Coordinates of C-alpha atoms in Angstrom, one line a residue:
Chain A
M14 CA 0.0 0.0 0.0
S15 CA 1.4 3.4 -0.9
V16 CA 1.8 6.2 1.6
V17 CA 1.0 10.0 1.8
L18 CA 3.5 11.6 4.1
T19 CA 2.7 14.9 5.9
L20 CA 5.2 17.2 7.6
V21 CA 3.8 18.2 11.0
E22 CA 5.3 21.1 12.9
Q23 CA 4.3 21.3 16.6
E24 CA 3.6 24.3 18.7
S25 CA 3.7 23.7 22.5
G26 CA 3.0 20.0 21.9
E27 CA 0.1 20.4 19.5
P28 CA 0.2 20.3 15.7
A29 CA 0.4 23.9 14.4
E30 CA -2.7 25.2 12.6
T31 CA -1.0 25.2 9.2
S32 CA 0.0 21.6 9.8
Q33 CA -3.6 20.6 10.6
E34 CA -4.6 22.2 7.3
A35 CA -1.9 20.2 5.5
L36 CA -3.2 17.0 7.2
T37 CA -6.7 17.8 6.0
L38 CA -5.5 18.2 2.4
A39 CA -3.3 15.1 2.7
R40 CA -6.1 12.9 4.1
G41 CA -8.2 13.8 1.0
I42 CA -5.3 12.7 -1.2
A43 CA -4.8 9.5 0.7
A44 CA -8.5 8.7 0.4
E45 CA -8.6 9.3 -3.3
T46 CA -5.4 7.2 -4.0
D47 CA -6.2 4.5 -1.4
A48 CA -3.0 5.3 0.5
R49 CA -2.0 5.3 4.1
L50 CA -1.8 8.7 5.8
E51 CA 1.5 9.1 7.7
A52 CA 3.0 12.1 9.5
V53 CA 6.5 13.2 10.0
A54 CA 7.6 15.3 13.0
F55 CA 11.0 16.5 14.1
G56 CA 12.6 17.4 17.4
D57 CA 12.4 16.3 21.1
E58 CA 8.7 17.1 21.4
G59 CA 7.9 15.6 18.0
A60 CA 6.4 12.4 19.4
A61 CA 4.1 14.5 21.7
V62 CA 1.8 15.3 18.8
A63 CA 0.9 11.6 18.2
D64 CA -2.3 11.8 20.4
D65 CA -3.6 14.8 18.4
L66 CA -2.9 13.0 15.0
G67 CA -5.4 10.3 15.8
T68 CA -8.3 12.7 15.2
A69 CA -6.7 13.7 11.8
G70 CA -6.8 10.0 10.8
V71 CA -3.0 9.5 10.8
D72 CA -2.0 5.8 10.6
A73 CA 1.6 6.2 11.7
L74 CA 4.0 8.9 12.9
H75 CA 7.6 9.0 11.9
H76 CA 9.4 10.7 14.7
V77 CA 12.7 12.0 13.2
T78 CA 15.6 12.1 15.7
H79 CA 19.3 12.7 15.1
D80 CA 22.0 14.2 17.2
R81 CA 22.6 16.9 14.5
L82 CA 19.0 18.0 14.6
D83 CA 18.9 19.8 17.9
S84 CA 18.0 23.0 16.1
Y85 CA 16.1 23.6 12.8
A86 CA 18.1 22.6 9.8
P87 CA 16.3 23.1 6.5
V88 CA 18.4 20.9 4.3
A89 CA 18.4 18.1 6.9
W90 CA 14.6 18.3 7.2
G91 CA 14.3 18.1 3.4
E92 CA 16.8 15.2 3.3
A93 CA 14.8 13.3 6.0
L94 CA 11.6 13.8 4.1
A95 CA 13.3 12.6 0.9
Q96 CA 14.8 9.5 2.6
L97 CA 11.4 8.6 4.1
A98 CA 9.8 9.1 0.7
A99 CA 12.3 6.9 -1.0
A100 CA 12.0 4.1 1.6
D101 CA 8.4 3.3 0.9
E102 CA 6.2 3.6 -2.1
T103 CA 5.3 7.2 -1.6
E104 CA 2.3 8.7 -3.4
A105 CA 2.8 12.2 -2.1
V106 CA 4.5 14.4 0.4
V107 CA 2.5 17.3 1.8
A108 CA 4.0 20.1 3.8
P109 CA 2.3 23.1 5.6
G110 CA 2.3 26.5 4.0
S111 CA 4.5 27.8 6.7
E112 CA 8.0 29.2 6.0
R113 CA 9.6 26.0 7.2
G114 CA 7.1 23.8 5.4
Q115 CA 7.8 25.5 2.0
E116 CA 11.5 25.5 2.7
A117 CA 11.9 21.9 3.8
L118 CA 9.8 20.6 1.0
A119 CA 11.7 22.7 -1.6
H120 CA 14.9 21.0 -0.3
A121 CA 13.2 17.6 -0.6
G122 CA 12.3 18.5 -4.2
A123 CA 15.9 19.4 -4.9
T124 CA 17.2 16.1 -3.4
L125 CA 14.6 14.0 -5.2
D126 CA 14.8 16.1 -8.4
L127 CA 11.0 16.4 -8.5
P128 CA 8.6 19.4 -9.1
M129 CA 6.9 20.9 -6.1
A130 CA 3.5 22.6 -6.1
A131 CA 3.5 25.5 -3.6
N132 CA 0.5 26.9 -1.8
C133 CA -2.2 24.5 -3.0
T134 CA -5.8 25.2 -2.0
E135 CA -7.4 22.1 -3.7
V136 CA -6.2 18.8 -5.0
D137 CA -8.0 16.3 -7.2
A138 CA -5.8 13.2 -6.9
G139 CA -5.8 10.6 -9.6
D140 CA -2.9 9.2 -11.6
E141 CA -2.1 12.8 -12.2
Y142 CA -3.2 15.5 -9.8
E143 CA -5.2 18.5 -10.8
V144 CA -4.4 21.2 -8.2
S145 CA -5.5 24.8 -7.6
R146 CA -2.7 26.9 -6.2
Q147 CA -2.3 30.5 -5.2
R148 CA -0.4 33.0 -7.3
W149 CA 0.2 36.7 -6.6
G150 CA -0.4 36.0 -2.9
G151 CA -3.8 34.6 -3.7
S152 CA -5.2 37.3 -5.9
L153 CA -5.0 34.7 -8.8
V154 CA -5.6 31.0 -8.8
E155 CA -3.6 28.7 -11.0
R156 CA -5.1 25.4 -12.0
A157 CA -2.3 23.0 -12.9
R158 CA -1.4 19.4 -13.5
L159 CA 1.1 17.6 -11.4
A160 CA 2.5 14.3 -12.6
A161 CA 5.4 12.6 -10.8
E162 CA 6.2 9.3 -9.1
T163 CA 5.9 11.2 -5.8
K164 CA 3.9 14.4 -5.8
L165 CA 5.3 17.2 -3.6
L166 CA 2.9 19.9 -2.5
T167 CA 2.4 22.5 0.2
A168 CA -1.1 23.5 1.5
A169 CA -1.7 27.3 1.3
A170 CA -1.9 28.8 4.8
H171 CA -5.4 29.6 6.1
E172 CA -7.2 28.3 3.0
V173 CA -8.0 24.7 3.8
S174 CA -10.7 24.3 6.5
I175 CA -9.4 21.9 9.2
E176 CA -11.5 18.8 9.4
S177 CA -11.3 15.7 11.6
A178 CA -11.2 12.2 10.1
P179 CA -14.5 10.4 10.0
E180 CA -12.9 7.8 12.3
A181 CA -10.2 8.5 14.7
T182 CA -7.0 6.3 14.5
E183 CA -4.3 5.4 17.0
P184 CA -1.1 6.3 15.2
A185 CA 1.9 4.0 15.7
V186 CA 5.0 6.0 16.5
E187 CA 8.2 4.9 14.7
T188 CA 11.5 6.5 15.3
F189 CA 13.4 7.4 12.1
T190 CA 17.1 8.4 12.1
P191 CA 18.1 9.8 8.8
D192 CA 21.5 9.5 7.3
L193 CA 23.0 13.0 7.6
S194 CA 26.3 14.5 6.6
D195 CA 28.0 17.8 7.4
A196 CA 26.5 19.3 4.2
H197 CA 23.0 18.6 5.5
V198 CA 23.3 20.8 8.5
R199 CA 24.8 23.8 6.7
G200 CA 22.5 26.8 7.3
R201 CA 20.9 25.4 10.4
V202 CA 19.7 27.8 13.1
D203 CA 22.7 28.8 15.2
R204 CA 20.8 30.8 17.8
I205 CA 17.6 32.7 18.6
E206 CA 17.7 36.3 19.5
E207 CA 14.6 37.4 21.3
S208 CA 13.0 40.7 20.4
D209 CA 13.1 43.5 23.0
E210 CA 10.0 45.1 21.5
E211 CA 7.2 45.4 23.9
G212 CA 3.5 44.8 23.2
V213 CA 1.7 42.2 21.2
P214 CA 3.4 40.9 18.1
L215 CA 1.5 41.9 14.9
G216 CA 0.9 38.3 13.9
E217 CA -0.7 37.4 17.3
A218 CA -2.8 40.5 18.0
R219 CA -6.6 40.1 18.2
V220 CA -7.0 43.7 17.1
V221 CA -4.8 45.5 14.6
V222 CA -5.2 49.3 14.0
A223 CA -3.4 50.0 10.7
G224 CA -2.6 53.3 9.0
G225 CA -1.9 54.2 5.4
R226 CA -1.0 57.2 3.3
G227 CA -4.1 59.0 4.7
V228 CA -2.4 59.3 8.2
G229 CA -0.2 61.9 6.6
N230 CA 2.8 61.8 8.9
A231 CA 4.6 59.8 11.5
E232 CA 3.3 61.8 14.5
D233 CA -0.3 61.2 13.8
F234 CA 0.2 57.5 14.2
D235 CA 0.1 58.4 17.9
Q236 CA -3.7 58.5 17.6
L237 CA -3.7 55.0 16.1
E238 CA -1.4 53.8 18.9
E239 CA -3.8 55.0 21.5
L240 CA -6.8 53.3 19.7
A241 CA -4.7 50.1 19.6
D242 CA -3.9 50.4 23.3
L243 CA -7.6 50.9 24.2
L244 CA -8.6 47.9 22.2
G245 CA -5.8 45.7 23.5
G246 CA -4.2 45.5 20.1
T247 CA -1.2 46.6 18.1
V248 CA -0.5 49.0 15.2
G249 CA 0.1 48.0 11.6
A250 CA 0.8 50.0 8.4
S251 CA 0.4 49.9 4.7
R252 CA 3.4 49.7 2.4
A253 CA 2.8 53.4 1.5
A254 CA 3.2 54.5 5.1
V255 CA 6.3 52.3 5.5
N256 CA 7.8 53.7 2.3
E257 CA 7.2 57.3 3.7
G258 CA 9.3 56.3 6.7
W259 CA 6.4 56.8 9.1
R260 CA 6.6 53.2 10.4
P261 CA 9.2 50.4 10.5
H262 CA 8.9 47.6 7.9
D263 CA 8.1 45.2 10.7
D264 CA 4.7 46.9 11.0
Q265 CA 3.9 46.4 7.3
V266 CA 0.7 44.4 6.5
G267 CA 0.5 43.0 2.9
L268 CA 1.9 40.8 0.2
T269 CA 5.5 41.6 1.2
G270 CA 4.9 42.2 4.9
A271 CA 2.8 40.4 7.5
K272 CA -0.2 38.3 6.6
I273 CA -2.5 38.5 9.6
S274 CA -5.8 37.1 10.8
P275 CA -7.0 39.2 13.8
D276 CA -10.6 39.4 15.1
L277 CA -10.7 43.1 14.0
Y278 CA -8.7 45.1 11.5
V279 CA -9.2 48.8 11.6
A280 CA -7.9 50.3 8.4
C281 CA -7.3 54.0 8.7
G282 CA -6.6 56.0 5.6
I283 CA -5.8 52.8 3.6
S284 CA -7.2 52.6 0.1
G285 CA -7.1 48.8 0.0
A286 CA -4.9 47.8 -3.0
V287 CA -4.8 44.1 -3.9
Q288 CA -1.3 43.8 -2.4
H289 CA -2.5 45.2 0.9
M290 CA -5.7 43.1 1.1
I291 CA -3.6 40.0 0.8
G292 CA -2.1 40.8 4.2
C293 CA -5.4 41.5 6.0
K294 CA -8.0 39.3 4.2
G295 CA -7.7 36.8 7.0
A296 CA -9.3 39.3 9.5
D297 CA -12.7 38.3 10.8
N298 CA -13.9 41.9 10.6
I299 CA -12.5 44.9 8.7
L300 CA -13.6 48.4 9.8
A301 CA -12.5 51.0 7.3
I302 CA -12.1 54.7 8.2
N303 CA -11.7 56.6 5.0
T304 CA -12.7 59.9 3.4
D305 CA -13.3 58.2 0.0
P306 CA -16.6 56.3 0.0
D307 CA -15.5 54.6 -3.2
A308 CA -12.2 53.3 -1.8
A309 CA -11.6 49.6 -2.5
I310 CA -11.2 48.9 1.3
I311 CA -14.9 49.9 1.7
Q312 CA -16.0 47.3 -0.9
Q313 CA -14.0 44.6 0.9
G314 CA -14.6 45.4 4.5
E315 CA -17.5 44.6 6.9
Y316 CA -17.9 48.1 8.4
A317 CA -17.0 51.6 7.3
V318 CA -17.0 55.1 8.6
I319 CA -16.8 57.8 5.9
G320 CA -14.7 60.6 7.3
D321 CA -11.3 61.9 8.2
L322 CA -9.4 59.6 10.5
H323 CA -7.9 62.6 12.2
E324 CA -11.4 63.5 13.5
V325 CA -12.9 60.0 13.8
V326 CA -10.0 58.2 15.6
P327 CA -9.7 60.8 18.5
A328 CA -13.5 60.8 18.9
L329 CA -13.5 57.1 19.1
N330 CA -10.6 57.1 21.6
E331 CA -12.5 59.4 23.8
A332 CA -15.6 57.3 23.7
L333 CA -13.5 54.2 24.6
R334 CA -11.8 56.0 27.5
N335 CA -15.2 57.1 28.8
A336 CA -16.5 53.5 28.5
E337 CA -13.7 52.1 30.6
Chain B
M19 CA 33.6 40.4 -3.2
D20 CA 31.4 39.7 -6.2
V21 CA 27.7 39.6 -5.6
L22 CA 24.9 38.5 -7.8
A23 CA 21.3 39.6 -7.5
C24 CA 18.7 37.5 -9.4
I25 CA 15.4 39.2 -10.3
K26 CA 12.2 38.5 -12.4
R27 CA 10.2 40.7 -14.7
V28 CA 6.5 40.8 -13.7
P29 CA 3.5 42.9 -14.7
D30 CA 2.9 45.9 -12.5
T31 CA -0.7 45.0 -11.6
G32 CA -3.2 47.5 -10.3
A33 CA -6.2 47.1 -8.1
K34 CA -7.7 44.3 -10.3
I35 CA -5.9 41.7 -12.3
V36 CA -7.4 41.1 -15.8
L37 CA -6.7 37.8 -17.6
T38 CA -6.3 37.2 -21.3
D39 CA -9.2 35.5 -23.1
D40 CA -7.4 32.1 -23.1
Q41 CA -6.8 32.5 -19.4
Q42 CA -3.1 31.6 -19.8
D43 CA -1.7 34.9 -18.7
I44 CA -2.4 38.3 -17.2
D45 CA -3.6 40.8 -19.8
T46 CA -0.7 43.2 -19.9
T47 CA -2.0 45.5 -22.7
N48 CA -2.3 48.5 -20.4
L49 CA 0.3 47.5 -17.8
G50 CA 3.9 48.4 -17.2
F51 CA 6.4 45.9 -15.8
T52 CA 8.4 45.7 -12.6
M53 CA 10.0 43.2 -10.2
S54 CA 9.1 42.0 -6.7
P55 CA 9.9 44.4 -3.8
H56 CA 12.0 41.6 -2.4
E57 CA 14.1 41.6 -5.5
E58 CA 14.6 45.4 -5.4
C59 CA 16.0 44.8 -1.9
A60 CA 18.3 42.0 -3.3
I61 CA 19.8 44.5 -5.8
E62 CA 20.2 47.2 -3.1
E63 CA 21.9 44.6 -0.8
A64 CA 24.3 43.6 -3.6
I65 CA 25.2 47.2 -4.2
Q66 CA 25.7 47.8 -0.5
L67 CA 27.9 44.7 0.0
V68 CA 30.1 45.8 -2.9
E69 CA 30.3 49.4 -1.5
D70 CA 31.4 48.0 1.8
H71 CA 33.7 45.1 0.7
G72 CA 34.7 46.0 -2.9
G73 CA 34.2 43.8 -5.9
E74 CA 31.4 43.9 -8.5
A75 CA 27.6 43.6 -8.3
R76 CA 25.9 41.9 -11.2
V77 CA 22.1 41.7 -11.8
L78 CA 20.7 38.6 -13.6
T79 CA 17.4 37.6 -14.9
L80 CA 15.9 34.8 -16.9
G81 CA 13.2 36.0 -19.2
P82 CA 12.3 37.5 -22.6
D83 CA 14.2 40.2 -24.4
E84 CA 12.1 42.8 -22.7
A85 CA 13.4 41.8 -19.3
A86 CA 16.5 43.9 -20.1
E87 CA 14.3 46.8 -18.9
Q88 CA 14.4 45.4 -15.3
L89 CA 18.2 44.7 -15.6
R90 CA 18.7 48.4 -16.6
T91 CA 16.8 49.4 -13.4
G92 CA 19.4 47.4 -11.5
L93 CA 22.2 49.1 -13.5
A94 CA 20.7 52.5 -12.8
M95 CA 20.6 51.7 -9.1
G96 CA 24.3 51.0 -9.2
A97 CA 24.9 47.4 -10.3
D98 CA 28.1 47.1 -12.4
E99 CA 27.0 44.4 -14.8
A100 CA 23.9 42.6 -16.1
T101 CA 23.1 39.2 -17.5
L102 CA 20.0 38.3 -19.5
L103 CA 19.3 34.5 -19.8
E104 CA 17.0 35.0 -22.8
T105 CA 13.9 32.8 -23.3
D106 CA 11.1 33.0 -25.9
G107 CA 8.8 34.4 -23.2
D108 CA 7.3 31.1 -22.0
E109 CA 7.2 30.6 -18.3
W110 CA 9.9 28.3 -17.1
S111 CA 9.5 25.9 -14.2
P112 CA 11.5 26.7 -11.0
R113 CA 13.6 23.6 -11.7
A114 CA 14.5 24.7 -15.3
T115 CA 15.1 28.3 -14.1
A116 CA 17.4 27.1 -11.3
R117 CA 19.4 24.9 -13.6
A118 CA 19.9 27.7 -16.2
I119 CA 21.0 30.1 -13.4
A120 CA 23.3 27.5 -11.9
D121 CA 24.9 26.9 -15.3
A122 CA 25.4 30.6 -15.8
V123 CA 27.3 31.1 -12.5
R124 CA 29.2 27.9 -12.5
D125 CA 32.9 28.6 -12.9
G126 CA 35.1 25.5 -13.1
D127 CA 34.7 23.7 -9.8
G128 CA 33.4 26.9 -8.1
V129 CA 31.0 29.7 -8.7
S130 CA 31.6 33.2 -10.2
H131 CA 30.1 35.1 -7.2
D132 CA 30.7 35.1 -3.4
V133 CA 27.1 35.9 -2.5
L134 CA 24.1 35.0 -4.7
L135 CA 21.0 36.9 -3.7
F136 CA 17.4 36.2 -4.6
G137 CA 14.0 37.4 -3.5
T138 CA 12.3 34.9 -1.1
E139 CA 9.6 34.3 -3.7
S140 CA 8.6 35.8 -7.0
A141 CA 5.8 38.3 -7.2
D142 CA 3.8 36.3 -9.7
A143 CA 4.3 32.5 -9.6
A144 CA 5.5 32.5 -5.9
N145 CA 6.9 29.0 -6.1
Y146 CA 9.3 29.6 -3.1
Q147 CA 12.1 27.4 -4.5
V148 CA 14.3 28.9 -7.2
G149 CA 17.0 30.2 -4.7
I150 CA 17.0 26.8 -2.9
R151 CA 17.3 24.8 -6.1
V152 CA 20.1 27.0 -7.4
A153 CA 22.0 26.4 -4.1
R154 CA 21.5 22.7 -4.3
E155 CA 22.5 22.5 -8.0
L156 CA 25.8 24.3 -7.0
D157 CA 26.2 22.5 -3.7
L158 CA 26.2 25.8 -1.9
P159 CA 24.8 26.6 1.6
V160 CA 21.5 28.6 1.5
V161 CA 19.6 30.8 3.9
T162 CA 16.1 31.9 3.0
G163 CA 13.8 34.8 4.1
S164 CA 16.7 37.0 5.5
K165 CA 15.9 40.5 6.8
D166 CA 19.5 41.2 8.0
L167 CA 22.8 40.2 6.5
E168 CA 26.3 40.6 7.7
V169 CA 29.3 39.4 5.6
G170 CA 32.4 38.7 7.6
D171 CA 35.6 36.9 6.9
G172 CA 34.6 34.1 4.6
S173 CA 31.1 33.7 6.1
V174 CA 27.7 35.4 6.1
T175 CA 25.4 35.8 9.1
A176 CA 21.7 36.0 8.2
R177 CA 18.8 36.8 10.5
R178 CA 15.1 36.0 9.8
E179 CA 12.0 36.9 11.8
I180 CA 10.1 34.4 13.9
P181 CA 7.3 35.3 16.3
G182 CA 9.0 37.1 19.2
G183 CA 12.4 37.5 17.8
Q184 CA 14.9 36.4 15.1
E185 CA 16.7 33.2 14.3
V186 CA 20.3 33.5 13.3
M187 CA 22.1 31.3 10.7
E188 CA 25.7 31.4 9.7
V189 CA 27.1 29.9 6.6
D190 CA 30.4 29.9 4.7
L191 CA 30.9 31.8 1.5
P192 CA 30.1 31.3 -1.3
A193 CA 26.4 31.1 -0.3
V194 CA 22.9 31.7 -1.6
V195 CA 20.7 34.1 0.4
T196 CA 17.1 34.9 -0.3
V197 CA 16.0 38.2 1.1
K198 CA 12.7 39.9 2.1
E199 CA 11.6 43.4 1.8
G200 CA 12.6 45.4 4.9
I201 CA 16.2 44.2 4.8
N202 CA 17.1 47.7 3.4
S203 CA 15.6 50.7 1.7
P204 CA 16.3 50.4 -2.0
R205 CA 17.7 53.6 -3.5
Y206 CA 16.0 55.5 -6.3
A207 CA 18.0 55.8 -9.5
S208 CA 18.7 59.4 -10.6
M209 CA 17.6 60.5 -14.1
R210 CA 21.3 60.7 -15.0
S211 CA 22.1 57.1 -14.0
K212 CA 18.9 55.9 -15.8
M213 CA 20.2 57.6 -19.0
Q214 CA 23.7 56.0 -18.5
A215 CA 22.1 52.6 -17.8
R216 CA 20.4 52.7 -21.2
K217 CA 23.8 52.8 -22.9
Q218 CA 25.4 50.0 -20.8
S219 CA 25.7 46.6 -22.5
V220 CA 23.8 43.5 -21.2
D221 CA 25.5 40.1 -21.4
R222 CA 23.2 37.7 -23.1
A223 CA 22.9 33.9 -23.3
S224 CA 20.2 31.6 -24.5
P225 CA 20.1 28.6 -22.2
E226 CA 18.4 25.3 -23.0
Q227 CA 15.3 24.4 -20.9
A228 CA 16.3 21.4 -18.9
S229 CA 13.7 19.1 -17.5
G230 CA 13.8 16.2 -15.1
P231 CA 11.5 13.4 -13.9
G232 CA 7.9 14.6 -13.2
T233 CA 6.0 17.6 -14.7
F234 CA 4.0 20.4 -13.3
E235 CA 2.1 22.3 -15.9
K236 CA -0.3 25.2 -15.9
I237 CA -3.8 24.5 -17.2
E238 CA -5.3 28.0 -16.7
L239 CA -5.4 31.0 -14.5
V240 CA -8.7 31.9 -12.7
S241 CA -9.7 35.0 -10.7
P242 CA -10.8 33.9 -7.3
E243 CA -14.4 34.6 -6.3
T244 CA -14.5 37.8 -4.4
D245 CA -16.9 39.0 -1.7
D246 CA -18.9 41.8 -3.4
S247 CA -21.0 42.6 -0.4
E248 CA -20.4 46.2 0.5
A249 CA -19.4 47.3 3.9
E250 CA -22.1 48.5 6.3
V251 CA -21.5 52.3 6.5
L252 CA -21.8 53.2 10.2
G253 CA -21.9 57.0 9.5
D254 CA -20.0 60.0 8.5
G255 CA -17.2 61.5 10.5
P256 CA -17.1 61.6 14.4
D257 CA -20.9 61.3 14.4
A258 CA -20.4 57.6 13.6
V259 CA -18.6 56.9 16.9
P260 CA -21.7 55.7 18.9
A261 CA -22.5 53.2 16.1
V262 CA -18.9 52.1 16.0
M263 CA -19.0 51.5 19.8
D264 CA -22.1 49.4 19.4
V265 CA -20.4 47.3 16.7
L266 CA -17.2 46.9 18.7
R267 CA -19.3 45.8 21.8
D268 CA -22.0 43.7 20.3
E269 CA -20.9 42.4 17.0
V270 CA -17.1 42.2 16.9
E271 CA -17.0 41.7 20.7
V272 CA -13.6 43.2 21.3
L273 CA -14.6 45.4 24.3

């Protein structure tokens, strides 16, 4: 029986959200090709995810251990996936649409000399696969045909709805020690430097108050900072505001900045170009504050206030202070 | 120190992307062309490394004849030389692109540059793999997604963002590094340097499209379904604040 392998990253002992999405996509492929669904996890805590993989219908977990793998090593991860794929009759290898998922599978693709389909949203698995994948950060969909002895694909982040398997399984845990050389650990993580920034990181904030060209200068971001504080959130910015030098690039939301999914995104003086919306479309609610009633952000958001943010935001701040 | 920056010519799309009738490409009739912001940063980083350490900066692309326009942008910014790996305009797979670039920089047993820079992903196809595949073809170390780069004695230290901080990687030169916007602020080319770049020669080669086992082929491009429902307008100016408060409290539930 052939196998569909899925790379699973763990976050505090549980499969990361993007990994659960990858598992959902992979289970569909395994069902259509009559294959076993197997997971691959790295690191000391890797085996801890086994319990959670049962609900995803995983038949076995390959827990990859090696004394050279005490920190993340992209080539070695790719190599381990390639060695596992070569060991069995492997139908497909699916990785999450996380930075590590994309990177490790690209290395596996280089090792195996096989094509890789990045950021897939749907897969129709037969002898050949018909896949839909994101281009231009998701503003275009490419339908494509993938044909290879082992198909390599990553699941686009936050596009596949996580579903449990119809029947839970009890995955067997098998330890796998890949054959690694010095070359496989080049470029591994040497150390982590913690940020000394205070406040909620942009990617984890429940509320993001973002400003664009309409803010007009760096000083007026103070009003947005206050609104963010009052809502327990953090400040973001459009590329235009970052290019003006009003905010650091770390605050940038969009195609070439952060892609975020807060409960509320308050877009102040942001027109809503495609490249920006890619960064904030994951938000549950978008509230746009804009002088232009025809701005694209107003078409795309849930709520809008037509007006000058320099008047609306201070008034809102006052109301929030009074409500406390 | 010789540094290579690899870029890709892409349409400069506006608010809405329009497809050709056969759905094979973006309709570029009314569009200009550009490159990814990540790649503008790769060129800037190459120029800065050469300013600090000496040597030459070269900008390279694989694409049609017209892609010389993007190379000239790199020359105008301050790159010393440019290479066009000319194709007939068809889109090449990441694997074929990587092989052609690797062949172009292979120099005996080594490579022609100390640092090979790429954007972390292209603006259009976003396959996330050309830089990695080039490194593996050339048996070079690679770091991806870098937002900070320091070149020391025979090695490069790269940092990339993770939640709550940065992870640090150090590899020996020569090396491949893919960079992200934010690593630097790309300079604007002056009118004078743009004029000069027009006269500079571009090295050209016409590589063969190499394939390998397995295929990945585009069938068509589709515009995703969009949500056309308009936003609920809560009011005009500061008068809207009570309605906003109601929404924050009762509907979005963030208070």
